[in-house]
mmCIF file of C-alpha atoms in Angstrom:
data_model
loop_
_atom_site.group_PDB
_atom_site.id
_atom_site.type_symbol
_atom_site.label_atom_id
_atom_site.label_comp_id
_atom_site.label_asym_id
_atom_site.label_seq_id
_atom_site.Cartn_x
_atom_site.Cartn_y
_atom_site.Cartn_z
ATOM 1 C CA GLY V 1 -123.280 6.779 59.850
ATOM 2 C CA GLN V 2 -123.741 9.660 57.465
ATOM 3 C CA ASN V 3 -123.213 13.122 58.831
ATOM 4 C CA ILE V 4 -122.977 16.563 57.276
ATOM 5 C CA ASP V 5 -122.358 19.584 59.493
ATOM 6 C CA GLN V 6 -122.757 23.239 58.666
ATOM 7 C CA PRO V 7 -123.467 26.265 60.851
ATOM 8 C CA THR V 8 -127.126 26.921 61.521
ATOM 9 C CA GLU V 9 -127.083 30.677 61.018
ATOM 10 C CA MET V 10 -124.719 33.390 59.805
ATOM 11 C CA THR V 11 -125.050 37.123 59.359
ATOM 12 C CA ALA V 12 -123.095 39.477 57.143
ATOM 13 C CA THR V 13 -123.188 42.986 55.739
ATOM 14 C CA GLU V 14 -124.022 43.995 52.196
ATOM 15 C CA GLY V 15 -120.850 44.183 50.086
ATOM 16 C CA ALA V 16 -118.880 41.900 52.410
ATOM 17 C CA ILE V 17 -117.530 38.367 51.892
ATOM 18 C CA VAL V 18 -118.868 35.361 53.772
ATOM 19 C CA GLN V 19 -117.607 31.774 53.948
ATOM 20 C CA ILE V 20 -119.986 28.945 54.822
ATOM 21 C CA ASN V 21 -118.234 25.770 55.930
ATOM 22 C CA CYS V 22 -119.397 22.193 55.552
ATOM 23 C CA THR V 23 -117.799 19.037 56.949
ATOM 24 C CA TYR V 24 -118.961 15.579 56.021
ATOM 25 C CA GLN V 25 -118.643 11.894 56.859
ATOM 26 C CA THR V 26 -120.510 9.727 54.369
ATOM 27 C CA SER V 27 -120.601 6.238 52.923
ATOM 28 C CA GLY V 28 -118.536 6.959 49.872
ATOM 29 C CA PHE V 29 -118.181 10.212 47.994
ATOM 30 C CA ASN V 30 -119.362 11.003 44.484
ATOM 31 C CA GLY V 31 -119.391 14.771 44.609
ATOM 32 C CA LEU V 32 -120.443 17.674 46.810
ATOM 33 C CA PHE V 33 -123.179 20.134 45.971
ATOM 34 C CA TRP V 34 -124.190 23.556 47.222
ATOM 35 C CA TYR V 35 -127.760 24.727 46.822
ATOM 36 C CA GLN V 36 -129.442 28.038 47.628
ATOM 37 C CA GLN V 37 -132.975 28.033 48.956
ATOM 38 C CA HIS V 38 -135.101 31.115 49.510
ATOM 39 C CA ALA V 39 -137.993 30.732 51.932
ATOM 40 C CA GLY V 40 -140.894 28.920 50.304
ATOM 41 C CA GLU V 41 -138.986 28.210 47.113
ATOM 42 C CA ALA V 42 -137.181 25.305 45.485
ATOM 43 C CA PRO V 43 -133.496 24.749 46.229
ATOM 44 C CA THR V 44 -131.476 25.987 43.262
ATOM 45 C CA PHE V 45 -128.115 24.566 42.209
ATOM 46 C CA LEU V 46 -125.065 26.709 42.921
ATOM 47 C CA SER V 47 -122.003 24.504 42.537
ATOM 48 C CA TYR V 48 -120.612 20.999 42.250
ATOM 49 C CA ASN V 49 -117.169 19.789 43.339
ATOM 50 C CA VAL V 50 -115.847 16.298 42.804
ATOM 51 C CA LEU V 51 -112.092 17.002 42.723
ATOM 52 C CA ASP V 52 -110.068 18.897 45.307
ATOM 53 C CA GLY V 53 -109.718 22.587 44.745
ATOM 54 C CA LEU V 54 -111.651 25.727 44.058
ATOM 55 C CA GLU V 55 -114.489 26.154 41.580
ATOM 56 C CA GLU V 56 -115.346 29.771 40.797
ATOM 57 C CA LYS V 57 -118.587 30.947 39.299
ATOM 58 C CA GLY V 58 -119.104 34.687 39.371
ATOM 59 C CA ARG V 59 -119.560 35.950 42.919
ATOM 60 C CA PHE V 60 -119.754 32.392 44.259
ATOM 61 C CA SER V 61 -116.853 29.960 44.741
ATOM 62 C CA SER V 62 -116.771 26.513 46.291
ATOM 63 C CA PHE V 63 -113.782 24.639 47.651
ATOM 64 C CA LEU V 64 -113.338 20.949 48.370
ATOM 65 C CA SER V 65 -110.781 18.916 50.312
ATOM 66 C CA ARG V 66 -111.695 15.238 50.119
ATOM 67 C CA SER V 67 -108.941 14.138 52.511
ATOM 68 C CA LYS V 68 -110.327 16.470 55.191
ATOM 69 C CA GLY V 69 -114.019 15.872 54.404
ATOM 70 C CA TYR V 70 -114.398 19.626 54.111
ATOM 71 C CA SER V 71 -115.924 22.156 51.774
ATOM 72 C CA TYR V 72 -116.766 25.817 51.872
ATOM 73 C CA LEU V 73 -118.939 28.155 49.857
ATOM 74 C CA LEU V 74 -117.574 31.672 49.455
ATOM 75 C CA LEU V 75 -119.933 34.493 48.600
ATOM 76 C CA LYS V 76 -118.370 37.800 47.559
ATOM 77 C CA GLU V 77 -119.864 41.288 47.185
ATOM 78 C CA LEU V 78 -122.889 40.240 49.171
ATOM 79 C CA GLN V 79 -126.263 41.549 48.089
ATOM 80 C CA MET V 80 -129.521 41.667 50.009
ATOM 81 C CA LYS V 81 -130.957 39.024 47.671
ATOM 82 C CA ASP V 82 -128.290 36.584 48.939
ATOM 83 C CA SER V 83 -130.262 36.259 52.182
ATOM 84 C CA ALA V 84 -131.326 32.614 51.977
ATOM 85 C CA SER V 85 -130.514 29.153 53.264
ATOM 86 C CA TYR V 86 -127.453 27.449 51.813
ATOM 87 C CA LEU V 87 -127.535 23.671 51.667
ATOM 88 C CA CYS V 88 -124.476 21.433 51.490
ATOM 89 C CA ALA V 89 -125.101 17.955 50.086
ATOM 90 C CA VAL V 90 -122.894 14.955 49.365
ATOM 91 C CA ARG V 91 -123.725 12.262 46.826
ATOM 92 C CA ASP V 92 -122.837 8.967 48.450
ATOM 93 C CA ASN V 93 -121.826 5.677 46.878
ATOM 94 C CA THR V 94 -125.462 4.731 46.232
ATOM 95 C CA ASP V 95 -126.105 8.039 44.414
ATOM 96 C CA LYS V 96 -128.256 9.443 47.221
ATOM 97 C CA LEU V 97 -127.870 13.140 48.050
ATOM 98 C CA ILE V 98 -127.222 13.495 51.777
ATOM 99 C CA PHE V 99 -127.972 17.013 52.982
ATOM 100 C CA GLY V 100 -126.851 19.044 55.933
ATOM 101 C CA THR V 101 -129.518 20.977 57.825
ATOM 102 C CA GLY V 102 -128.608 24.163 55.969
ATOM 103 C CA THR V 103 -127.110 27.521 56.900
ATOM 104 C CA ARG V 104 -129.468 30.462 57.082
ATOM 105 C CA LEU V 105 -127.633 33.576 55.909
ATOM 106 C CA GLN V 106 -128.984 37.024 56.688
ATOM 107 C CA VAL V 107 -127.478 39.973 54.851
ATOM 108 C CA PHE V 108 -127.921 43.372 56.460
ATOM 109 C CA PRO V 109 -127.584 46.768 54.772
ATOM 110 C CA LYS B 1 -137.903 24.106 29.158
ATOM 111 C CA ALA B 2 -140.481 23.720 31.912
ATOM 112 C CA GLY B 3 -139.091 23.022 35.377
ATOM 113 C CA VAL B 4 -140.029 20.327 37.855
ATOM 114 C CA THR B 5 -143.720 20.640 38.700
ATOM 115 C CA GLN B 6 -145.153 19.462 41.977
ATOM 116 C CA THR B 7 -148.838 19.382 42.828
ATOM 117 C CA PRO B 8 -150.551 20.367 44.962
ATOM 118 C CA ARG B 9 -148.529 23.222 46.503
ATOM 119 C CA TYR B 10 -150.341 23.074 49.826
ATOM 120 C CA LEU B 11 -152.313 20.341 51.534
ATOM 121 C CA ILE B 12 -153.981 19.974 54.922
ATOM 122 C CA LYS B 13 -154.887 16.484 56.077
ATOM 123 C CA THR B 14 -156.115 14.888 59.288
ATOM 124 C CA ARG B 15 -154.215 12.268 61.279
ATOM 125 C CA GLY B 16 -154.939 8.791 59.986
ATOM 126 C CA GLN B 17 -155.742 9.900 56.448
ATOM 127 C CA GLN B 18 -153.604 9.137 53.433
ATOM 128 C CA VAL B 19 -152.193 11.514 50.839
ATOM 129 C CA THR B 20 -150.773 11.329 47.319
ATOM 130 C CA LEU B 21 -148.325 13.910 45.980
ATOM 131 C CA SER B 22 -147.364 14.299 42.337
ATOM 132 C CA CYS B 23 -144.144 15.283 40.588
ATOM 133 C CA SER B 24 -143.640 15.915 36.870
ATOM 134 C CA PRO B 25 -139.928 16.000 35.996
ATOM 135 C CA ILE B 26 -138.182 18.113 33.405
ATOM 136 C CA SER B 27 -138.785 16.701 29.950
ATOM 137 C CA GLY B 28 -136.132 14.098 29.200
ATOM 138 C CA HIS B 29 -135.234 13.519 32.838
ATOM 139 C CA ARG B 30 -135.893 9.920 33.763
ATOM 140 C CA SER B 31 -134.666 9.936 37.346
ATOM 141 C CA VAL B 32 -136.886 11.334 40.114
ATOM 142 C CA SER B 33 -135.960 11.591 43.803
ATOM 143 C CA TRP B 34 -138.138 12.576 46.738
ATOM 144 C CA TYR B 35 -137.060 14.395 49.899
ATOM 145 C CA GLN B 36 -138.750 15.432 53.116
ATOM 146 C CA GLN B 37 -137.713 18.836 54.487
ATOM 147 C CA THR B 38 -138.368 19.818 58.102
ATOM 148 C CA PRO B 39 -136.817 22.684 60.078
ATOM 149 C CA GLY B 40 -134.925 20.454 62.479
ATOM 150 C CA GLN B 41 -133.810 17.695 60.121
ATOM 151 C CA GLY B 42 -133.151 19.450 56.842
ATOM 152 C CA LEU B 43 -133.708 17.490 53.630
ATOM 153 C CA GLN B 44 -133.937 13.754 54.115
ATOM 154 C CA PHE B 45 -133.915 11.298 51.236
ATOM 155 C CA LEU B 46 -137.069 9.251 50.765
ATOM 156 C CA PHE B 47 -136.547 7.318 47.507
ATOM 157 C CA GLU B 48 -135.400 7.514 43.917
ATOM 158 C CA TYR B 49 -137.061 6.116 40.812
ATOM 159 C CA PHE B 50 -135.642 5.449 37.372
ATOM 160 C CA SER B 51 -137.514 3.812 34.507
ATOM 161 C CA GLU B 52 -140.450 2.978 36.779
ATOM 162 C CA THR B 53 -138.188 1.119 39.224
ATOM 163 C CA GLN B 54 -137.238 2.164 42.720
ATOM 164 C CA ARG B 55 -133.455 2.149 42.755
ATOM 165 C CA ASN B 56 -132.810 3.642 46.162
ATOM 166 C CA LYS B 57 -134.673 4.038 49.430
ATOM 167 C CA GLY B 58 -134.092 6.113 52.560
ATOM 168 C CA ASN B 59 -134.825 5.271 56.176
ATOM 169 C CA PHE B 60 -138.540 5.985 56.299
ATOM 170 C CA PRO B 61 -141.307 3.643 57.484
ATOM 171 C CA GLY B 62 -143.320 1.594 55.028
ATOM 172 C CA ARG B 63 -146.160 4.149 55.239
ATOM 173 C CA PHE B 64 -144.142 6.137 52.720
ATOM 174 C CA SER B 65 -144.272 4.691 49.221
ATOM 175 C CA GLY B 66 -143.885 5.872 45.689
ATOM 176 C CA ARG B 67 -144.074 4.924 42.075
ATOM 177 C CA GLN B 68 -143.056 6.171 38.671
ATOM 178 C CA PHE B 69 -145.014 6.011 35.458
ATOM 179 C CA SER B 70 -143.824 5.341 31.924
ATOM 180 C CA ASN B 71 -143.769 9.097 31.188
ATOM 181 C CA SER B 72 -141.386 9.548 34.183
ATOM 182 C CA ARG B 73 -143.989 11.335 36.302
ATOM 183 C CA SER B 74 -143.816 10.165 39.882
ATOM 184 C CA GLU B 75 -146.170 10.010 42.829
ATOM 185 C CA MET B 76 -145.506 9.465 46.497
ATOM 186 C CA ASN B 77 -148.077 8.242 48.955
ATOM 187 C CA VAL B 78 -148.164 8.519 52.711
ATOM 188 C CA SER B 79 -150.710 6.367 54.519
ATOM 189 C CA THR B 80 -151.983 6.654 58.100
ATOM 190 C CA LEU B 81 -150.710 10.210 58.441
ATOM 191 C CA GLU B 82 -149.090 11.308 61.686
ATOM 192 C CA LEU B 83 -148.553 14.829 63.004
ATOM 193 C CA GLY B 84 -144.812 14.372 62.463
ATOM 194 C CA ASP B 85 -145.352 13.924 58.724
ATOM 195 C CA SER B 86 -146.004 17.655 58.435
ATOM 196 C CA ALA B 87 -143.213 18.870 56.181
ATOM 197 C CA LEU B 88 -142.255 20.230 52.794
ATOM 198 C CA TYR B 89 -141.965 17.370 50.315
ATOM 199 C CA LEU B 90 -139.566 18.092 47.484
ATOM 200 C CA CYS B 91 -138.889 16.149 44.363
ATOM 201 C CA ALA B 92 -135.864 16.489 42.127
ATOM 202 C CA SER B 93 -135.268 15.212 38.624
ATOM 203 C CA ARG B 94 -132.083 14.661 36.649
ATOM 204 C CA GLU B 95 -130.823 12.998 33.527
ATOM 205 C CA HIS B 96 -129.828 9.628 34.888
ATOM 206 C CA SER B 97 -126.331 9.674 33.456
ATOM 207 C CA ALA B 98 -125.591 13.170 34.701
ATOM 208 C CA ASN B 99 -123.088 13.622 37.497
ATOM 209 C CA TYR B 100 -124.983 16.609 38.709
ATOM 210 C CA GLY B 101 -127.939 18.681 37.623
ATOM 211 C CA TYR B 102 -130.522 17.641 40.181
ATOM 212 C CA THR B 103 -133.326 20.177 39.643
ATOM 213 C CA PHE B 104 -135.827 20.609 42.436
ATOM 214 C CA GLY B 105 -139.484 21.465 42.313
ATOM 215 C CA SER B 106 -141.023 24.028 44.659
ATOM 216 C CA GLY B 107 -142.452 21.314 46.840
ATOM 217 C CA THR B 108 -145.739 20.362 48.433
ATOM 218 C CA ARG B 109 -146.311 21.774 51.920
ATOM 219 C CA LEU B 110 -148.210 19.091 53.864
ATOM 220 C CA THR B 111 -149.789 19.961 57.193
ATOM 221 C CA VAL B 112 -151.274 17.166 59.299
ATOM 222 C CA VAL B 113 -153.728 18.271 61.963
#
């Protein structure tokens, strides 16, 4: 079957660094996505990894290891506005996006 | 460039009724996907349309259907509504050849009472 696991909730302090992990088992692999979703809003694209390694984009970085079925999203210099749900999704071999249930991150002052 | 537009934003329906939700993709995007989001299950894939053809379907009962028009706008329909259909319904559009760039709309919040 298709399975994507990520922690349900995480908390962190403003200015800190947080790493959100995602492990996956899917029918094929055509890339891994991270989305941010604030309550009541649309998910917004953060990053895309299709090759192993680290992709850095400002305060956000995403890492992929295809052999381990593992990815993480790293958020640096946390700000209050980073409080949101973070969604890990894998595009399978039929081009469907398979999502995890999301990690709700709360940033405290 | 306008984003993905979903209407209506909120909807309350009674069990047994049917509902139609609309999604207008970003101009130039010909691929539209639909997802159901619930607190316990996360986002689950419903179906994807490209050039008015359904090219992919998730594991939902036949009560869930959709279609796409020649201008790429898409609708999804749910018949014989059940309480468990209460959810946020999201659509996403992308340029079909793009490896990424799925852009989501803000969703339609459906409540079945």
